[in-house]
Tab-separated table of C-alpha atoms and ligand atoms in Angstrom:
chain	number	residue	atom	x	y	z
A	1	MET	CA	133.839	18.075	147.930
A	2	LEU	CA	131.660	15.019	146.862
A	3	GLU	CA	132.471	12.007	148.086
A	4	VAL	CA	130.982	8.751	147.097
A	5	LYS	CA	132.034	5.896	148.801
A	6	ASN	CA	130.935	2.185	148.445
A	7	VAL	CA	127.579	2.899	146.435
A	8	THR	CA	125.605	0.067	145.705
A	9	LYS	CA	122.053	0.628	143.861
A	10	TYR	CA	119.553	-2.628	143.421
A	11	TYR	CA	116.200	-2.175	141.723
A	12	GLY	CA	114.243	-5.593	143.276
A	13	THR	CA	117.012	-8.092	142.294
A	14	ASN	CA	118.585	-6.233	139.282
A	15	LEU	CA	121.919	-4.205	139.918
A	16	ALA	CA	122.566	-1.069	138.962
A	17	VAL	CA	125.092	0.512	140.151
A	18	ASN	CA	127.803	-1.443	142.068
A	19	ASN	CA	130.212	-0.481	144.320
A	20	LEU	CA	131.047	2.533	143.252
A	21	ASN	CA	133.795	5.388	144.501
A	22	PHE	CA	134.573	8.587	143.370
A	23	GLN	CA	135.645	11.904	144.477
A	24	VAL	CA	134.992	15.589	143.247
A	25	LYS	CA	136.722	17.810	144.617
A	26	ASP	CA	135.736	22.032	144.724
A	27	GLY	CA	136.843	23.229	141.604
A	28	GLU	CA	136.982	19.845	139.604
A	29	ILE	CA	135.101	18.695	136.281
A	30	PHE	CA	134.578	14.803	137.007
A	31	GLY	CA	133.962	12.446	134.109
A	32	LEU	CA	130.807	9.789	134.285
A	33	LEU	CA	130.762	7.840	131.218
A	34	GLY	CA	128.943	4.523	130.412
A	35	VAL	CA	126.850	3.750	127.439
A	36	ASN	CA	123.031	3.364	127.866
A	37	GLY	CA	122.009	1.447	131.153
A	38	ALA	CA	125.240	1.789	132.805
A	39	GLY	CA	123.886	3.342	136.029
A	40	LYS	CA	124.614	7.177	135.472
A	41	THR	CA	121.026	8.295	135.706
A	42	THR	CA	120.628	6.136	138.600
A	43	THR	CA	124.139	7.408	140.133
A	44	PHE	CA	122.762	11.269	139.885
A	45	ARG	CA	119.280	10.569	141.263
A	46	MET	CA	121.274	9.584	144.296
A	47	ILE	CA	123.544	12.012	144.526
A	48	THR	CA	120.948	14.590	144.416
A	49	GLY	CA	119.050	12.742	146.839
A	50	LEU	CA	116.209	11.532	144.768
A	51	LEU	CA	116.838	8.716	144.998
A	52	ASP	CA	117.588	6.095	148.369
A	53	LYS	CA	120.724	3.744	147.316
A	54	THR	CA	120.567	0.438	148.735
A	55	GLU	CA	124.455	0.555	150.225
A	56	GLY	CA	127.158	3.290	151.137
A	57	GLU	CA	127.439	6.694	151.579
A	58	ILE	CA	127.379	9.728	149.973
A	59	LEU	CA	128.973	12.784	151.232
A	60	PHE	CA	129.063	16.505	150.259
A	61	ASN	CA	131.436	18.708	152.043
A	62	GLY	CA	131.212	16.266	154.669
A	63	LYS	CA	127.183	16.102	155.363
A	64	LYS	CA	124.736	13.412	154.007
A	65	VAL	CA	122.852	14.902	151.226
A	66	ASP	CA	119.471	16.252	152.140
A	67	TYR	CA	117.168	19.311	152.394
A	68	SER	CA	119.543	21.057	153.956
A	69	VAL	CA	121.997	21.097	150.612
A	70	THR	CA	119.789	20.808	148.062
A	71	ASP	CA	120.091	24.594	147.679
A	72	GLN	CA	123.643	24.239	146.854
A	73	ILE	CA	122.754	21.241	144.134
A	74	GLY	CA	122.356	22.593	140.250
A	75	PHE	CA	121.033	19.287	137.749
A	76	LEU	CA	120.855	19.805	134.387
A	77	THR	CA	118.990	16.352	133.501
A	78	GLU	CA	119.197	14.687	129.882
A	79	GLU	CA	115.106	14.818	129.600
A	80	ARG	CA	113.993	18.918	129.542
A	81	SER	CA	111.594	19.407	132.492
A	82	LEU	CA	110.542	22.850	131.735
A	83	LEU	CA	107.086	24.197	132.618
A	84	THR	CA	106.820	25.391	128.769
A	85	LYS	CA	103.829	27.832	129.108
A	86	LEU	CA	105.700	30.250	131.712
A	87	THR	CA	108.167	33.037	130.575
A	88	VAL	CA	111.654	32.582	131.063
A	89	LEU	CA	111.126	34.609	134.014
A	90	GLU	CA	108.461	33.009	135.493
A	91	GLN	CA	110.380	29.891	135.058
A	92	ALA	CA	113.543	31.275	136.782
A	93	LYS	CA	111.310	32.633	139.634
A	94	PHE	CA	110.137	28.911	140.352
A	95	TYR	CA	113.070	27.160	140.129
A	96	GLY	CA	114.948	29.776	142.055
A	97	GLY	CA	112.428	30.018	144.661
A	98	LEU	CA	112.556	26.376	145.637
A	99	LYS	CA	116.169	27.073	146.145
A	100	GLY	CA	115.482	29.695	148.255
A	101	LEU	CA	116.542	32.728	146.491
A	102	THR	CA	114.380	35.865	146.631
A	103	ASN	CA	112.931	37.626	143.567
A	104	ASP	CA	115.456	40.252	143.303
A	105	GLU	CA	118.316	37.809	143.783
A	106	ILE	CA	116.764	35.747	140.830
A	107	GLU	CA	116.737	38.703	138.326
A	108	THR	CA	120.069	39.579	138.368
A	109	ARG	CA	121.772	36.002	137.814
A	110	LEU	CA	119.389	35.438	135.590
A	111	ASP	CA	119.951	38.746	133.402
A	112	TYR	CA	123.530	38.168	133.650
A	113	LEU	CA	123.169	34.457	132.554
A	114	LEU	CA	120.801	35.163	129.493
A	115	GLU	CA	123.357	38.206	128.293
A	116	LYS	CA	126.102	35.407	128.877
A	117	LEU	CA	124.035	33.075	126.250
A	118	GLU	CA	123.371	35.539	124.019
A	119	ILE	CA	119.654	35.170	124.777
A	120	LYS	CA	118.556	38.383	126.641
A	121	ASP	CA	115.486	39.166	124.473
A	122	TYR	CA	113.912	35.705	125.569
A	123	LYS	CA	113.481	37.196	129.132
A	124	THR	CA	109.644	37.812	128.909
A	125	ARG	CA	108.959	35.086	126.423
A	126	LYS	CA	106.943	32.007	126.751
A	127	ILE	CA	109.412	29.322	126.689
A	128	LYS	CA	107.553	26.787	124.205
A	129	GLU	CA	108.324	30.127	121.742
A	130	LEU	CA	111.917	28.854	121.791
A	131	SER	CA	113.900	26.893	119.457
A	132	LYS	CA	115.180	23.528	121.038
A	133	GLY	CA	118.377	24.891	121.516
A	134	ASN	CA	117.582	27.849	123.146
A	135	GLN	CA	115.287	26.224	124.923
A	136	GLN	CA	118.299	23.703	126.077
A	137	LYS	CA	120.234	27.047	127.157
A	138	VAL	CA	116.773	28.182	129.615
A	139	GLN	CA	117.330	24.637	131.250
A	140	PHE	CA	121.099	25.282	131.914
A	141	ILE	CA	120.456	28.666	133.375
A	142	MET	CA	117.715	26.816	135.710
A	143	SER	CA	120.126	24.282	136.923
A	144	ILE	CA	123.094	27.468	137.750
A	145	ILE	CA	120.661	29.721	138.878
A	146	ASN	CA	121.668	29.099	142.369
A	147	LYS	CA	125.405	29.237	141.559
A	148	PRO	CA	125.398	25.740	142.942
A	149	LYS	CA	128.562	24.277	144.931
A	150	LEU	CA	127.555	21.018	142.965
A	151	LEU	CA	126.626	20.609	139.281
A	152	ILE	CA	125.311	17.690	137.564
A	153	LEU	CA	125.554	18.329	133.716
A	154	ASP	CA	124.324	15.286	131.869
A	155	GLU	CA	124.451	15.861	127.953
A	156	PRO	CA	124.778	19.637	128.421
A	157	PHE	CA	125.532	20.344	124.854
A	158	SER	CA	122.672	18.052	123.222
A	159	GLY	CA	120.936	20.018	120.409
A	160	LEU	CA	123.218	23.003	120.432
A	161	ASP	CA	125.125	24.528	117.583
A	162	PRO	CA	129.146	24.592	117.999
A	163	ILE	CA	129.030	28.747	118.563
A	164	ASN	CA	126.749	27.808	121.235
A	165	ILE	CA	128.432	24.921	122.595
A	166	GLU	CA	131.267	27.795	123.026
A	167	LEU	CA	129.027	29.975	125.285
A	168	PHE	CA	128.167	26.992	127.384
A	169	LYS	CA	131.636	25.780	127.892
A	170	ASN	CA	132.217	29.712	128.519
A	171	LEU	CA	130.014	29.317	132.312
A	172	ILE	CA	130.961	25.992	132.723
A	173	LEU	CA	134.306	26.711	133.292
A	174	GLU	CA	133.583	30.082	135.163
A	175	LEU	CA	131.781	28.198	137.655
A	176	LYS	CA	134.274	25.559	137.887
A	177	GLU	CA	136.967	28.835	138.779
A	178	GLU	CA	134.031	29.535	141.377
A	179	GLY	CA	134.844	26.460	143.133
A	180	THR	CA	131.828	24.462	141.535
A	181	SER	CA	132.379	20.359	141.871
A	182	ILE	CA	131.139	19.370	138.820
A	183	ILE	CA	129.756	15.910	137.831
A	184	PHE	CA	129.903	15.946	133.438
A	185	SER	CA	128.581	13.250	131.746
A	186	SER	CA	128.225	12.761	127.725
A	187	HIS	CA	128.623	10.148	125.001
A	188	ARG	CA	131.413	12.618	123.476
A	189	MET	CA	134.789	11.478	124.633
A	190	ASP	CA	136.318	15.002	123.019
A	191	HIS	CA	133.980	17.146	124.861
A	192	VAL	CA	134.982	14.699	127.724
A	193	GLU	CA	138.597	15.116	127.136
A	194	TYR	CA	138.450	18.526	127.311
A	195	PHE	CA	136.592	19.410	130.833
A	196	CYS	CA	137.622	16.221	132.874
A	197	GLU	CA	140.930	15.661	135.067
A	198	SER	CA	139.341	12.432	136.646
A	199	LEU	CA	137.185	10.118	135.225
A	200	CYS	CA	134.905	6.971	135.859
A	201	ILE	CA	133.203	4.580	133.121
A	202	LEU	CA	130.705	2.473	133.933
A	203	VAL	CA	129.499	-0.867	132.179
A	204	LYS	CA	126.553	-2.155	133.650
A	205	GLY	CA	127.142	-0.635	136.743
A	206	ASN	CA	130.287	-2.022	137.354
A	207	THR	CA	133.389	0.843	137.350
A	208	VAL	CA	135.822	-0.804	134.479
A	209	LEU	CA	138.094	2.203	134.303
A	210	SER	CA	138.709	4.994	137.309
A	211	GLY	CA	141.280	7.907	137.722
A	212	ASN	CA	143.107	10.545	136.431
A	213	LEU	CA	142.619	11.006	132.728
A	214	LYS	CA	146.631	11.593	132.234
A	215	LYS	CA	148.013	8.695	133.788
A	216	ILE	CA	144.800	6.460	132.205
A	217	LYS	CA	146.156	7.594	128.975
A	218	SER	CA	149.811	7.451	129.485
A	219	SER	CA	149.370	4.210	131.539
A	220	PHE	CA	147.123	2.572	128.346
A	221	ALA	CA	150.178	0.363	126.134
A	222	LYS	CA	148.344	0.842	122.720
A	223	LYS	CA	150.164	4.001	121.147
A	224	ASN	CA	149.151	6.135	117.813
A	225	ILE	CA	151.859	6.992	115.225
A	226	ILE	CA	151.108	9.826	113.464
A	227	ILE	CA	152.767	10.209	110.032
A	228	GLU	CA	152.600	12.320	106.640
A	229	GLY	CA	154.864	11.649	104.049
A	230	ASP	CA	154.888	8.905	101.073
A	231	VAL	CA	154.507	5.594	103.218
A	232	ASP	CA	152.839	2.297	101.549
A	233	LYS	CA	150.112	1.268	103.694
A	234	ASP	CA	150.274	-2.570	103.363
A	235	LYS	CA	153.888	-2.569	104.515
A	236	LEU	CA	152.618	-0.579	107.466
A	237	MET	CA	150.256	-3.249	107.938
A	238	SER	CA	152.802	-5.971	107.745
A	239	ILE	CA	154.710	-4.495	110.335
A	240	LYS	CA	154.274	-7.065	114.002
A	241	GLY	CA	152.458	-5.085	116.129
A	242	VAL	CA	151.046	-2.658	114.254
A	243	LEU	CA	147.075	-2.880	114.715
A	244	ASN	CA	145.575	-1.020	111.980
A	245	VAL	CA	146.385	1.633	109.777
A	246	GLU	CA	143.796	4.533	109.190
A	247	LYS	CA	144.623	7.183	106.317
A	248	SER	CA	142.961	10.457	105.875
A	249	SER	CA	144.019	13.189	103.578
A	250	GLN	CA	147.197	14.380	104.457
A	251	THR	CA	148.362	11.945	106.969
A	252	TYR	CA	148.703	8.181	108.282
A	253	LYS	CA	147.132	7.143	112.002
A	254	VAL	CA	149.140	3.966	112.927
A	255	SER	CA	147.828	2.428	116.394
A	256	ILE	CA	150.874	0.092	117.665
A	257	GLU	CA	150.626	-2.394	120.688
A	258	ASN	CA	152.802	-0.779	122.655
A	259	ASN	CA	155.660	1.962	122.400
A	260	ASP	CA	158.192	-0.047	121.730
A	261	ILE	CA	156.444	-1.140	118.157
A	262	SER	CA	157.000	2.721	117.196
A	263	ASP	CA	160.974	1.819	116.900
A	264	SER	CA	160.297	-0.823	113.971
A	265	VAL	CA	157.909	1.448	112.658
A	266	PHE	CA	160.336	4.462	112.494
A	267	LYS	CA	162.827	1.847	110.699
A	268	TYR	CA	160.586	1.274	107.751
A	269	VAL	CA	159.477	5.452	107.609
A	270	SER	CA	162.968	6.275	107.904
A	271	LYS	CA	163.516	5.117	104.410
A	272	CYS	CA	160.460	6.567	102.723
A	273	LYS	CA	160.215	10.027	101.054
A	274	ASN	CA	158.894	13.118	102.051
A	275	ILE	CA	158.306	12.267	105.565
A	276	LYS	CA	157.362	15.385	107.156
A	277	LYS	CA	155.532	14.202	110.448
A	278	PHE	CA	156.328	11.143	112.483
A	279	ILE	CA	154.167	11.794	116.004
A	280	VAL	CA	154.145	8.985	118.719
A	281	GLU	CA	150.663	10.083	120.639
A	282	GLU	CA	148.703	8.709	123.480
A	283	PRO	CA	145.572	7.072	122.783
A	284	THR	CA	142.302	9.331	122.437
A	285	LEU	CA	139.545	8.625	125.089
A	286	ASN	CA	137.196	7.515	122.601
A	287	GLU	CA	139.579	4.427	121.989
A	288	ILE	CA	140.209	4.183	125.488
A	289	PHE	CA	136.673	3.709	125.759
A	290	ILE	CA	135.721	1.486	122.497
A	291	GLU	CA	138.452	-0.791	124.364
A	292	LYS	CA	137.278	-0.571	128.437
A	293	VAL	CA	133.352	-0.759	127.795
A	294	GLY	CA	133.739	-3.276	124.441
A	295	GLY	CA	136.140	-5.963	126.542
A	296	ALA	CA	133.413	-5.476	129.614
A	297	TYR	CA	130.225	-6.189	127.057
A	298	GLU	CA	132.506	-9.597	125.780
A	299	LYS	CA	132.295	-10.910	129.025
B	1	ATP	P1	121.111	6.183	129.623
B	1	ATP	O1	122.281	6.905	129.378
B	1	ATP	O2	120.254	5.267	128.828
B	1	ATP	O3	120.539	6.911	130.436
B	1	ATP	P2	121.905	5.684	132.587
B	1	ATP	O4	123.496	4.420	132.610
B	1	ATP	O5	122.010	6.704	133.098
B	1	ATP	O6	121.648	5.598	130.868
B	1	ATP	P3	120.042	4.263	134.341
B	1	ATP	O7	119.160	5.049	133.447
B	1	ATP	O8	120.762	4.242	135.435
B	1	ATP	O9	121.289	3.886	132.960
B	1	ATP	O10	119.632	2.603	134.587
B	1	ATP	C1	121.013	1.557	135.018
B	1	ATP	C2	120.046	0.212	135.366
B	1	ATP	O11	119.028	0.266	135.986
B	1	ATP	C3	119.398	-0.280	133.725
B	1	ATP	O12	119.213	-1.665	133.713
B	1	ATP	C4	118.335	0.115	134.068
B	1	ATP	O13	116.671	-0.566	133.165
B	1	ATP	C5	117.834	0.080	135.534
B	1	ATP	N1	117.232	0.914	135.791
B	1	ATP	C6	116.573	2.168	135.832
B	1	ATP	N2	115.985	2.961	136.340
B	1	ATP	C7	115.340	1.809	136.897
B	1	ATP	C8	113.900	1.648	137.201
B	1	ATP	N3	113.031	2.787	137.969
B	1	ATP	N4	112.945	0.528	138.075
B	1	ATP	C9	114.006	-0.696	137.640
B	1	ATP	N5	115.469	-0.830	137.016
B	1	ATP	C10	115.757	0.619	136.857
């Protein structure tokens, strides 16, 4: 389990992370979110021991993160850090060697991961000859070559097509099943919703929201109503407590201030024709993120 306790980081007088607290259990995927400059990279570097904290404590399985535990950590950074003149195998031997693995262990694990990501044929190819997406796969492989117990994934799907995203997803879920604690960071809220049970949203180093995603969603006052049928957008908009109405090809998405407003919307919709659907839904993480981050920016 990873524990981040009251962690603060100043760069000179610039406060980059302010009193951050969260935990990631074994086999849990935790979302660390924020816009550019929120303090995510600083946090990842402190967790992996690459950067000193100003205050606070970071423990992994009860121990401070130092050289004795770095073998158990994997870090997929947003920036690529591959030695592109090497072949995939040479690169794996280099990274795996740094993590204390033998050449045999490295090759067995590499073969497995290349197979899983469907790039077996690239084992002895130079990295610079690979496409951007395949380089991203190699980068991912390097971060998990040691079967890490703690894994940080910063924008893991950048540059990948939907099919390759599925291959990555399967491997991430496999690591979760094996008990790896995973920190997942992405600007794609749909991916965060897919993976993360709990999360934390940072704005300028401050935590503006944290906790269990289901609880966050249900406690969020705003809801959406999905309607399919012959309704009038202007009439919906004129109902008190309706914040917005969005029409897509078949359906209307009506954002309401809180659950009580759904009664007034239902009263109107029940008089309309051809109604096939009326569903009150929790807000999406995207909506929550925009509300929380937008609000915090205004301060
Ligand atoms: P992004 O999504 O753009 O990568 P981030 O959430 O990872 O952003 P950080 O890179 O951690 O954010 O930056 C947090 C704050 O710390 C920013 O104000 C940034 O300017 C500042 N900062 C980051 N690195 C340094 C540094 N080496 N020296 C001084 N200030 C820094």
